[in-house]
Amino acid sequence: MMASAGILACFQNAVRPARLALAVLAVTSVAAWAQTQPAPNAQSAPPAQQTQGGAAPGAEAPASAGPAAEPAPPPAPVLTAAEQQEIADIQRPVAELKDTIDRLSKAAERSLDNEEELQRLRGDLIGVFQTARVVRDDLKPKLDALQQQIDKLGPPPAKDAAPESAEVTAERARLNALASEVDGALKSTDLIFVRARQLRDTVQTARQNLFASQILKRSPSPLAPTTWLRIADDAPGALRQVSETLSGWLTLASRKSTQLAGLVAGVLALFFALTALVRRFLAKRLDPRREAPPSFFVQAATIGWVAPLLAVPAVAALSVLGVGLDWLNLLTLEVGQIADTAFPALFVFVGVAALTRAMLQPRRPAWRLVDLSTPAARTVTKIITRIAAVFSADLILQEAVRRLFLPLSIGVMEMALASIAIGLLMLALVRTPFEPKSVTTGVVHHGDADAAIAGRRGPMSRLRPYLIKIPILIAAVAILTLSLAGYIGLGRFITTQVLVTGSAIAIILVFHLAISALLGAPGTGMKPFATVLFEKVGLDPRQGVLLTRVLSILLNAALALAAIPLILVTWGFSAQEALSAMRSLVFGFEIGEFRISLARILIAAALFLALAFATRLIQRWIDKGVAKSQRIDQGIANSIHTAIGYTGFIVAALAAIAYGGIDITNFAIVAGALSVGIGFGLQSIINNFVSGLILLVERPIKVGDRVSVKDQQGFVRRISVRSTEIETFDKASVIVPNSDLIQSAVTNWTHRNSLGTVTVNVRVGYKSDPENVRDILQKVGSECPLLMQHPAPSVAFTDFGADGLEFSLGGVVPDVAKGDAAKSDLRFRIFKAFRDAGIEMPYAQHDVHLRDLDMVRVLLSRLAEERAQRAAHPVSGKPVTEK
């Protein structure tokens, strides 16, 4: 951040700004308009001066009462000393804000061609906005409270109505006076907001015009011979200035040569010792063989400690060198001023180089975060390191040019050469083929399908990946073209923004990849958070995926909010402006009458997730603990589980909505307005919803019950607020609307308990002994293990049937679901017992009545004759006819 601000300041001081006539006219117009406006407190009357008698000084006595007499004016409000002091405290910050905005308006008129002064005014305006916002937020509740008290007193009585008491009249006057003062201060604050916005726009326009005049100014091209001739003319003086500065510093350093030599030797020893320790530590941690390559999550996490560790030797050496030079009093005059920029620039170079090495890992392909081959990784690392070196050297040289008052031509040429060098390095980066790891290792990783196909088809295009290399190519061509054409400022600006913004995006991308790896995004291999949700918490896959996606959105949104100030600073905004924009975006900005706060929205979403997650944990505890207890009915446990789920969801939603700043009463108004439409269009859905709540509360059926509904029998598997799922005996699922279960007859076999009765009917012949049959059936019932013996099975002689004697064997089963199995077992046992006892189980007997018996006799006689003839002539089988 300091580097980009220093670059912009150096460039702005190097190029002479143009006169901004339009901006001057705009500021003058705004100032003239502001002077014509009334004072902030002109709309509100000052507190009335009180006398001992309670009347205002100079007030005349009311006229005597008479038919034509006017009603007496209301008494002047009596304000206590504390209330007058409160009004003074309210007016004081408003008056200070008015004085501040007047002072800033006059300063803006004088500083339209001074970038540093305009930037300072922009920061002061931000302070005015913040203070005015605090004052307004403090005045609004006070005015609302006073208005509520005035409304409570009601309107004053009409002319013909009975007069109110003097105490009520005095209290109304006092409250109106206070409300008038607060309202006047509030309106004055709103006016200050308007003036501040107009002044901000004016300052911003002036800065933009000044920046455009500087950035678009054309200098002599570095290719022009006149440019180098001018540099040759200015070079002797520049060398003389540099030599004088160096000779002065060397003279001062020669007096402490022993200490300086010891400092340099100590710094070098520290650097090489730490470098050796870091290399040994990294080799011990990263070089041992692994059974499997590290996962994406492990690679992303490793960058977090490898990058700082690689930067430790250089950062420690530079820190010791800076402290030592300062202790020796060698950072004085111009050298000290240049060092103030040199050390931060060197720290930037060290950080970029360390982060690049940590991400690309030129010597350790297994730990490389990106899918690049080793040759490509080494080339990219060298190019990025050289770009950072040129950028840091450029910052130091620009500061030296400014502090040593070197000629303008040398400073411009230095900027041009630095931009051209960075542009050429960017072209070299574009020309480097980004070959995947599979090209050199022979191992195909996830996402390498395109690379493998490209390898089979031919050499890989140098422009791949297009989303990275094409923007770099466009930026490099623009930098080289502008720098060679003489637009040094514009080329330098693009160079700075590309480098600084690219570095910021790289840092943000690392955190984004870490979030994706932590939450288990597709293609990342390891999924630690998803594993916790599935295995530890007990969420089903659908809920776990949904929660993971929501958390990913929230964390990435928080990362984007944190990255906004960093991006704004890289694009020329001051730190105060960036933080102000961030504060407005996070803590609230107004659109019309609505105030939107992203922070409250994110916290509300996090609150909803936390409450929903806590609800799921409670449900899991019920499922694992209470529901498995033998003392609690499973239907009750399921109803509790469902009720807790819906209650927790509703509470979480209401809490999130309330914390997000949305008035819940608005939903009540909307619901009332849509009640008619809901009554007609969503009648069935609301009916099923209410029926579902009734089922959960009254529990006429519960999960696990065996029910019969509209010729459908089965077991209740799930009860929701809209429908109920019934699993039939053939394992089919029937979805029944809850309203059918409430409005129609439902047979519940297990409503009170799971006991059930079974009855097997049997028929024996009339020759059988009834008492013997009874004893056999009684014995069969007592030996069946599926029947309860308390109460004992019973046998009944039910009827004299047409085909035999009819008996029934009945018993009680502990589980009605096993009724069919009990009937089958009883039938097996009865059949075997009757067969052993020789008891006949008769078939059905029927009497057949035939008509036209003469025809039947003729047919039978003819059939008998044919049989007799066949018997007499067995060979021919032909009947013998009489002649």
mmCIF file with all atom_site columns, N, CA and C in Angstrom, residues 356-402:
data_model
loop_
_atom_site.group_PDB
_atom_site.id
_atom_site.type_symbol
_atom_site.label_atom_id
_atom_site.label_alt_id
_atom_site.label_comp_id
_atom_site.label_asym_id
_atom_site.label_entity_id
_atom_site.label_seq_id
_atom_site.pdbx_PDB_ins_code
_atom_site.Cartn_x
_atom_site.Cartn_y
_atom_site.Cartn_z
_atom_site.occupancy
_atom_site.B_iso_or_equiv
_atom_site.pdbx_formal_charge
_atom_site.auth_seq_id
_atom_site.auth_comp_id
_atom_site.auth_asym_id
_atom_site.auth_atom_id
_atom_site.pdbx_PDB_model_num
ATOM 1   N N  . THR A 1 356 ? 5.792  -16.589 -3.940  1.00 0.00 ? 356 THR A N  1
ATOM 2   C CA . THR A 1 356 ? 5.883  -17.271 -5.231  1.00 0.00 ? 356 THR A CA 1
ATOM 3   C C  . THR A 1 356 ? 6.554  -18.627 -5.084  1.00 0.00 ? 356 THR A C  1
ATOM 4   N N  . ARG A 1 357 ? 7.653  -18.682 -4.355  1.00 0.00 ? 357 ARG A N  1
ATOM 5   C CA . ARG A 1 357 ? 8.340  -19.961 -4.139  1.00 0.00 ? 357 ARG A CA 1
ATOM 6   C C  . ARG A 1 357 ? 7.479  -20.940 -3.356  1.00 0.00 ? 357 ARG A C  1
ATOM 7   N N  . ALA A 1 358 ? 6.707  -20.442 -2.389  1.00 0.00 ? 358 ALA A N  1
ATOM 8   C CA . ALA A 1 358 ? 5.861  -21.336 -1.600  1.00 0.00 ? 358 ALA A CA 1
ATOM 9   C C  . ALA A 1 358 ? 4.734  -21.928 -2.434  1.00 0.00 ? 358 ALA A C  1
ATOM 10  N N  . MET A 1 359 ? 4.176  -21.160 -3.360  1.00 0.00 ? 359 MET A N  1
ATOM 11  C CA . MET A 1 359 ? 3.063  -21.655 -4.164  1.00 0.00 ? 359 MET A CA 1
ATOM 12  C C  . MET A 1 359 ? 3.541  -22.553 -5.299  1.00 0.00 ? 359 MET A C  1
ATOM 13  N N  . LEU A 1 360 ? 4.623  -22.167 -5.950  1.00 0.00 ? 360 LEU A N  1
ATOM 14  C CA . LEU A 1 360 ? 5.071  -22.918 -7.129  1.00 0.00 ? 360 LEU A CA 1
ATOM 15  C C  . LEU A 1 360 ? 6.020  -24.060 -6.778  1.00 0.00 ? 360 LEU A C  1
ATOM 16  N N  . GLN A 1 361 ? 6.773  -23.962 -5.659  1.00 0.00 ? 361 GLN A N  1
ATOM 17  C CA . GLN A 1 361 ? 7.666  -25.031 -5.221  1.00 0.00 ? 361 GLN A CA 1
ATOM 18  C C  . GLN A 1 361 ? 8.499  -25.578 -6.390  1.00 0.00 ? 361 GLN A C  1
ATOM 19  N N  . PRO A 1 362 ? 9.476  -24.809 -6.889  1.00 0.00 ? 362 PRO A N  1
ATOM 20  C CA . PRO A 1 362 ? 10.246 -25.262 -8.069  1.00 0.00 ? 362 PRO A CA 1
ATOM 21  C C  . PRO A 1 362 ? 10.982 -26.577 -7.855  1.00 0.00 ? 362 PRO A C  1
ATOM 22  N N  . ARG A 1 363 ? 11.336 -26.900 -6.590  1.00 0.00 ? 363 ARG A N  1
ATOM 23  C CA . ARG A 1 363 ? 12.118 -28.104 -6.321  1.00 0.00 ? 363 ARG A CA 1
ATOM 24  C C  . ARG A 1 363 ? 11.290 -29.248 -5.748  1.00 0.00 ? 363 ARG A C  1
ATOM 25  N N  . ARG A 1 364 ? 10.040 -29.005 -5.420  1.00 0.00 ? 364 ARG A N  1
ATOM 26  C CA . ARG A 1 364 ? 9.211  -30.037 -4.788  1.00 0.00 ? 364 ARG A CA 1
ATOM 27  C C  . ARG A 1 364 ? 7.872  -30.126 -5.522  1.00 0.00 ? 364 ARG A C  1
ATOM 28  N N  . PRO A 1 365 ? 7.796  -30.910 -6.576  1.00 0.00 ? 365 PRO A N  1
ATOM 29  C CA . PRO A 1 365 ? 6.539  -30.981 -7.356  1.00 0.00 ? 365 PRO A CA 1
ATOM 30  C C  . PRO A 1 365 ? 5.357  -31.494 -6.542  1.00 0.00 ? 365 PRO A C  1
ATOM 31  N N  . ALA A 1 366 ? 5.614  -32.382 -5.580  1.00 0.00 ? 366 ALA A N  1
ATOM 32  C CA . ALA A 1 366 ? 4.499  -32.951 -4.818  1.00 0.00 ? 366 ALA A CA 1
ATOM 33  C C  . ALA A 1 366 ? 3.768  -31.891 -4.005  1.00 0.00 ? 366 ALA A C  1
ATOM 34  N N  . TRP A 1 367 ? 4.475  -30.827 -3.590  1.00 0.00 ? 367 TRP A N  1
ATOM 35  C CA . TRP A 1 367 ? 3.883  -29.785 -2.760  1.00 0.00 ? 367 TRP A CA 1
ATOM 36  C C  . TRP A 1 367 ? 3.458  -28.565 -3.574  1.00 0.00 ? 367 TRP A C  1
ATOM 37  N N  . ARG A 1 368 ? 3.499  -28.673 -4.898  1.00 0.00 ? 368 ARG A N  1
ATOM 38  C CA . ARG A 1 368 ? 3.145  -27.554 -5.748  1.00 0.00 ? 368 ARG A CA 1
ATOM 39  C C  . ARG A 1 368 ? 1.631  -27.401 -5.770  1.00 0.00 ? 368 ARG A C  1
ATOM 40  N N  . LEU A 1 369 ? 1.150  -26.218 -5.420  1.00 0.00 ? 369 LEU A N  1
ATOM 41  C CA . LEU A 1 369 ? -0.297 -26.010 -5.326  1.00 0.00 ? 369 LEU A CA 1
ATOM 42  C C  . LEU A 1 369 ? -0.958 -25.980 -6.692  1.00 0.00 ? 369 LEU A C  1
ATOM 43  N N  . VAL A 1 370 ? -0.285 -25.401 -7.675  1.00 0.00 ? 370 VAL A N  1
ATOM 44  C CA . VAL A 1 370 ? -0.855 -25.295 -9.018  1.00 0.00 ? 370 VAL A CA 1
ATOM 45  C C  . VAL A 1 370 ? -0.353 -26.453 -9.871  1.00 0.00 ? 370 VAL A C  1
ATOM 46  N N  . ASP A 1 371 ? -1.106 -26.763 -10.919 1.00 0.00 ? 371 ASP A N  1
ATOM 47  C CA . ASP A 1 371 ? -0.766 -27.887 -11.795 1.00 0.00 ? 371 ASP A CA 1
ATOM 48  C C  . ASP A 1 371 ? 0.193  -27.418 -12.875 1.00 0.00 ? 371 ASP A C  1
ATOM 49  N N  . LEU A 1 372 ? 1.483  -27.299 -12.536 1.00 0.00 ? 372 LEU A N  1
ATOM 50  C CA . LEU A 1 372 ? 2.521  -26.900 -13.469 1.00 0.00 ? 372 LEU A CA 1
ATOM 51  C C  . LEU A 1 372 ? 3.660  -27.912 -13.422 1.00 0.00 ? 372 LEU A C  1
ATOM 52  N N  . SER A 1 373 ? 4.276  -28.125 -14.563 1.00 0.00 ? 373 SER A N  1
ATOM 53  C CA . SER A 1 373 ? 5.454  -28.982 -14.595 1.00 0.00 ? 373 SER A CA 1
ATOM 54  C C  . SER A 1 373 ? 6.623  -28.268 -13.918 1.00 0.00 ? 373 SER A C  1
ATOM 55  N N  . THR A 1 374 ? 7.664  -29.031 -13.579 1.00 0.00 ? 374 THR A N  1
ATOM 56  C CA . THR A 1 374 ? 8.810  -28.441 -12.887 1.00 0.00 ? 374 THR A CA 1
ATOM 57  C C  . THR A 1 374 ? 9.522  -27.390 -13.726 1.00 0.00 ? 374 THR A C  1
ATOM 58  N N  . PRO A 1 375 ? 9.803  -27.608 -15.027 1.00 0.00 ? 375 PRO A N  1
ATOM 59  C CA . PRO A 1 375 ? 10.423 -26.530 -15.811 1.00 0.00 ? 375 PRO A CA 1
ATOM 60  C C  . PRO A 1 375 ? 9.565  -25.271 -15.885 1.00 0.00 ? 375 PRO A C  1
ATOM 61  N N  . ALA A 1 376 ? 8.275  -25.444 -16.059 1.00 0.00 ? 376 ALA A N  1
ATOM 62  C CA . ALA A 1 376 ? 7.399  -24.272 -16.114 1.00 0.00 ? 376 ALA A CA 1
ATOM 63  C C  . ALA A 1 376 ? 7.373  -23.545 -14.779 1.00 0.00 ? 376 ALA A C  1
ATOM 64  N N  . ALA A 1 377 ? 7.339  -24.296 -13.678 1.00 0.00 ? 377 ALA A N  1
ATOM 65  C CA . ALA A 1 377 ? 7.320  -23.673 -12.356 1.00 0.00 ? 377 ALA A CA 1
ATOM 66  C C  . ALA A 1 377 ? 8.601  -22.884 -12.103 1.00 0.00 ? 377 ALA A C  1
ATOM 67  N N  . ARG A 1 378 ? 9.747  -23.433 -12.486 1.00 0.00 ? 378 ARG A N  1
ATOM 68  C CA . ARG A 1 378 ? 11.009 -22.716 -12.287 1.00 0.00 ? 378 ARG A CA 1
ATOM 69  C C  . ARG A 1 378 ? 11.051 -21.433 -13.122 1.00 0.00 ? 378 ARG A C  1
ATOM 70  N N  . THR A 1 379 ? 10.609 -21.505 -14.367 1.00 0.00 ? 379 THR A N  1
ATOM 71  C CA . THR A 1 379 ? 10.625 -20.311 -15.218 1.00 0.00 ? 379 THR A CA 1
ATOM 72  C C  . THR A 1 379 ? 9.680  -19.241 -14.687 1.00 0.00 ? 379 THR A C  1
ATOM 73  N N  . VAL A 1 380 ? 8.480  -19.632 -14.295 1.00 0.00 ? 380 VAL A N  1
ATOM 74  C CA . VAL A 1 380 ? 7.513  -18.671 -13.774 1.00 0.00 ? 380 VAL A CA 1
ATOM 75  C C  . VAL A 1 380 ? 8.031  -18.043 -12.488 1.00 0.00 ? 380 VAL A C  1
ATOM 76  N N  . THR A 1 381 ? 8.665  -18.835 -11.626 1.00 0.00 ? 381 THR A N  1
ATOM 77  C CA . THR A 1 381 ? 9.211  -18.293 -10.383 1.00 0.00 ? 381 THR A CA 1
ATOM 78  C C  . THR A 1 381 ? 10.280 -17.240 -10.669 1.00 0.00 ? 381 THR A C  1
ATOM 79  N N  . LYS A 1 382 ? 11.158 -17.519 -11.612 1.00 0.00 ? 382 LYS A N  1
ATOM 80  C CA . LYS A 1 382 ? 12.197 -16.548 -11.956 1.00 0.00 ? 382 LYS A CA 1
ATOM 81  C C  . LYS A 1 382 ? 11.602 -15.262 -12.515 1.00 0.00 ? 382 LYS A C  1
ATOM 82  N N  . ILE A 1 383 ? 10.625 -15.383 -13.396 1.00 0.00 ? 383 ILE A N  1
ATOM 83  C CA . ILE A 1 383 ? 10.047 -14.191 -14.022 1.00 0.00 ? 383 ILE A CA 1
ATOM 84  C C  . ILE A 1 383 ? 9.340  -13.325 -12.978 1.00 0.00 ? 383 ILE A C  1
ATOM 85  N N  . ILE A 1 384 ? 8.532  -13.955 -12.119 1.00 0.00 ? 384 ILE A N  1
ATOM 86  C CA . ILE A 1 384 ? 7.801  -13.174 -11.105 1.00 0.00 ? 384 ILE A CA 1
ATOM 87  C C  . ILE A 1 384 ? 8.778  -12.533 -10.124 1.00 0.00 ? 384 ILE A C  1
ATOM 88  N N  . THR A 1 385 ? 9.833  -13.245 -9.747  1.00 0.00 ? 385 THR A N  1
ATOM 89  C CA . THR A 1 385 ? 10.830 -12.672 -8.844  1.00 0.00 ? 385 THR A CA 1
ATOM 90  C C  . THR A 1 385 ? 11.528 -11.481 -9.486  1.00 0.00 ? 385 THR A C  1
ATOM 91  N N  . ARG A 1 386 ? 11.835 -11.568 -10.766 1.00 0.00 ? 386 ARG A N  1
ATOM 92  C CA . ARG A 1 386 ? 12.481 -10.445 -11.455 1.00 0.00 ? 386 ARG A CA 1
ATOM 93  C C  . ARG A 1 386 ? 11.538 -9.254  -11.591 1.00 0.00 ? 386 ARG A C  1
ATOM 94  N N  . ILE A 1 387 ? 10.274 -9.526  -11.834 1.00 0.00 ? 387 ILE A N  1
ATOM 95  C CA . ILE A 1 387 ? 9.313  -8.417  -11.893 1.00 0.00 ? 387 ILE A CA 1
ATOM 96  C C  . ILE A 1 387 ? 9.246  -7.699  -10.553 1.00 0.00 ? 387 ILE A C  1
ATOM 97  N N  . ALA A 1 388 ? 9.224  -8.466  -9.461  1.00 0.00 ? 388 ALA A N  1
ATOM 98  C CA . ALA A 1 388 ? 9.202  -7.851  -8.135  1.00 0.00 ? 388 ALA A CA 1
ATOM 99  C C  . ALA A 1 388 ? 10.481 -7.070  -7.872  1.00 0.00 ? 388 ALA A C  1
ATOM 100 N N  . ALA A 1 389 ? 11.623 -7.585  -8.357  1.00 0.00 ? 389 ALA A N  1
ATOM 101 C CA . ALA A 1 389 ? 12.888 -6.876  -8.165  1.00 0.00 ? 389 ALA A CA 1
ATOM 102 C C  . ALA A 1 389 ? 12.896 -5.552  -8.915  1.00 0.00 ? 389 ALA A C  1
ATOM 103 N N  . VAL A 1 390 ? 12.424 -5.558  -10.157 1.00 0.00 ? 390 VAL A N  1
ATOM 104 C CA . VAL A 1 390 ? 12.373 -4.319  -10.933 1.00 0.00 ? 390 VAL A CA 1
ATOM 105 C C  . VAL A 1 390 ? 11.420 -3.323  -10.287 1.00 0.00 ? 390 VAL A C  1
ATOM 106 N N  . PHE A 1 391 ? 10.293 -3.794  -9.827  1.00 0.00 ? 391 PHE A N  1
ATOM 107 C CA . PHE A 1 391 ? 9.312  -2.922  -9.183  1.00 0.00 ? 391 PHE A CA 1
ATOM 108 C C  . PHE A 1 391 ? 9.895  -2.278  -7.928  1.00 0.00 ? 391 PHE A C  1
ATOM 109 N N  . SER A 1 392 ? 10.569 -3.065  -7.088  1.00 0.00 ? 392 SER A N  1
ATOM 110 C CA . SER A 1 392 ? 11.156 -2.520  -5.861  1.00 0.00 ? 392 SER A CA 1
ATOM 111 C C  . SER A 1 392 ? 12.289 -1.553  -6.174  1.00 0.00 ? 392 SER A C  1
ATOM 112 N N  . ALA A 1 393 ? 13.138 -1.904  -7.145  1.00 0.00 ? 393 ALA A N  1
ATOM 113 C CA . ALA A 1 393 ? 14.217 -0.996  -7.533  1.00 0.00 ? 393 ALA A CA 1
ATOM 114 C C  . ALA A 1 393 ? 13.673 0.311   -8.088  1.00 0.00 ? 393 ALA A C  1
ATOM 115 N N  . ASP A 1 394 ? 12.577 0.235   -8.816  1.00 0.00 ? 394 ASP A N  1
ATOM 116 C CA . ASP A 1 394 ? 11.971 1.440   -9.358  1.00 0.00 ? 394 ASP A CA 1
ATOM 117 C C  . ASP A 1 394 ? 11.474 2.356   -8.246  1.00 0.00 ? 394 ASP A C  1
ATOM 118 N N  . LEU A 1 395 ? 10.872 1.779   -7.209  1.00 0.00 ? 395 LEU A N  1
ATOM 119 C CA . LEU A 1 395 ? 10.422 2.593   -6.080  1.00 0.00 ? 395 LEU A CA 1
ATOM 120 C C  . LEU A 1 395 ? 11.595 3.305   -5.420  1.00 0.00 ? 395 LEU A C  1
ATOM 121 N N  . ILE A 1 396 ? 12.681 2.580   -5.236  1.00 0.00 ? 396 ILE A N  1
ATOM 122 C CA . ILE A 1 396 ? 13.850 3.181   -4.575  1.00 0.00 ? 396 ILE A CA 1
ATOM 123 C C  . ILE A 1 396 ? 14.454 4.276   -5.452  1.00 0.00 ? 396 ILE A C  1
ATOM 124 N N  . LEU A 1 397 ? 14.605 4.036   -6.748  1.00 0.00 ? 397 LEU A N  1
ATOM 125 C CA . LEU A 1 397 ? 15.202 5.027   -7.633  1.00 0.00 ? 397 LEU A CA 1
ATOM 126 C C  . LEU A 1 397 ? 14.331 6.270   -7.761  1.00 0.00 ? 397 LEU A C  1
ATOM 127 N N  . GLN A 1 398 ? 13.002 6.096   -7.784  1.00 0.00 ? 398 GLN A N  1
ATOM 128 C CA . GLN A 1 398 ? 12.130 7.261   -7.854  1.00 0.00 ? 398 GLN A CA 1
ATOM 129 C C  . GLN A 1 398 ? 12.252 8.126   -6.603  1.00 0.00 ? 398 GLN A C  1
ATOM 130 N N  . GLU A 1 399 ? 12.369 7.460   -5.462  1.00 0.00 ? 399 GLU A N  1
ATOM 131 C CA . GLU A 1 399 ? 12.560 8.233   -4.232  1.00 0.00 ? 399 GLU A CA 1
ATOM 132 C C  . GLU A 1 399 ? 13.914 8.939   -4.232  1.00 0.00 ? 399 GLU A C  1
ATOM 133 N N  . ALA A 1 400 ? 14.930 8.300   -4.784  1.00 0.00 ? 400 ALA A N  1
ATOM 134 C CA . ALA A 1 400 ? 16.240 8.938   -4.876  1.00 0.00 ? 400 ALA A CA 1
ATOM 135 C C  . ALA A 1 400 ? 16.207 10.142  -5.805  1.00 0.00 ? 400 ALA A C  1
ATOM 136 N N  . VAL A 1 401 ? 15.520 10.019  -6.937  1.00 0.00 ? 401 VAL A N  1
ATOM 137 C CA . VAL A 1 401 ? 15.396 11.142  -7.862  1.00 0.00 ? 401 VAL A CA 1
ATOM 138 C C  . VAL A 1 401 ? 14.707 12.315  -7.188  1.00 0.00 ? 401 VAL A C  1
ATOM 139 N N  . ARG A 1 402 ? 13.681 12.017  -6.408  1.00 0.00 ? 402 ARG A N  1
ATOM 140 C CA . ARG A 1 402 ? 12.927 13.095  -5.758  1.00 0.00 ? 402 ARG A CA 1
ATOM 141 C C  . ARG A 1 402 ? 13.711 13.742  -4.631  1.00 0.00 ? 402 ARG A C  1
#
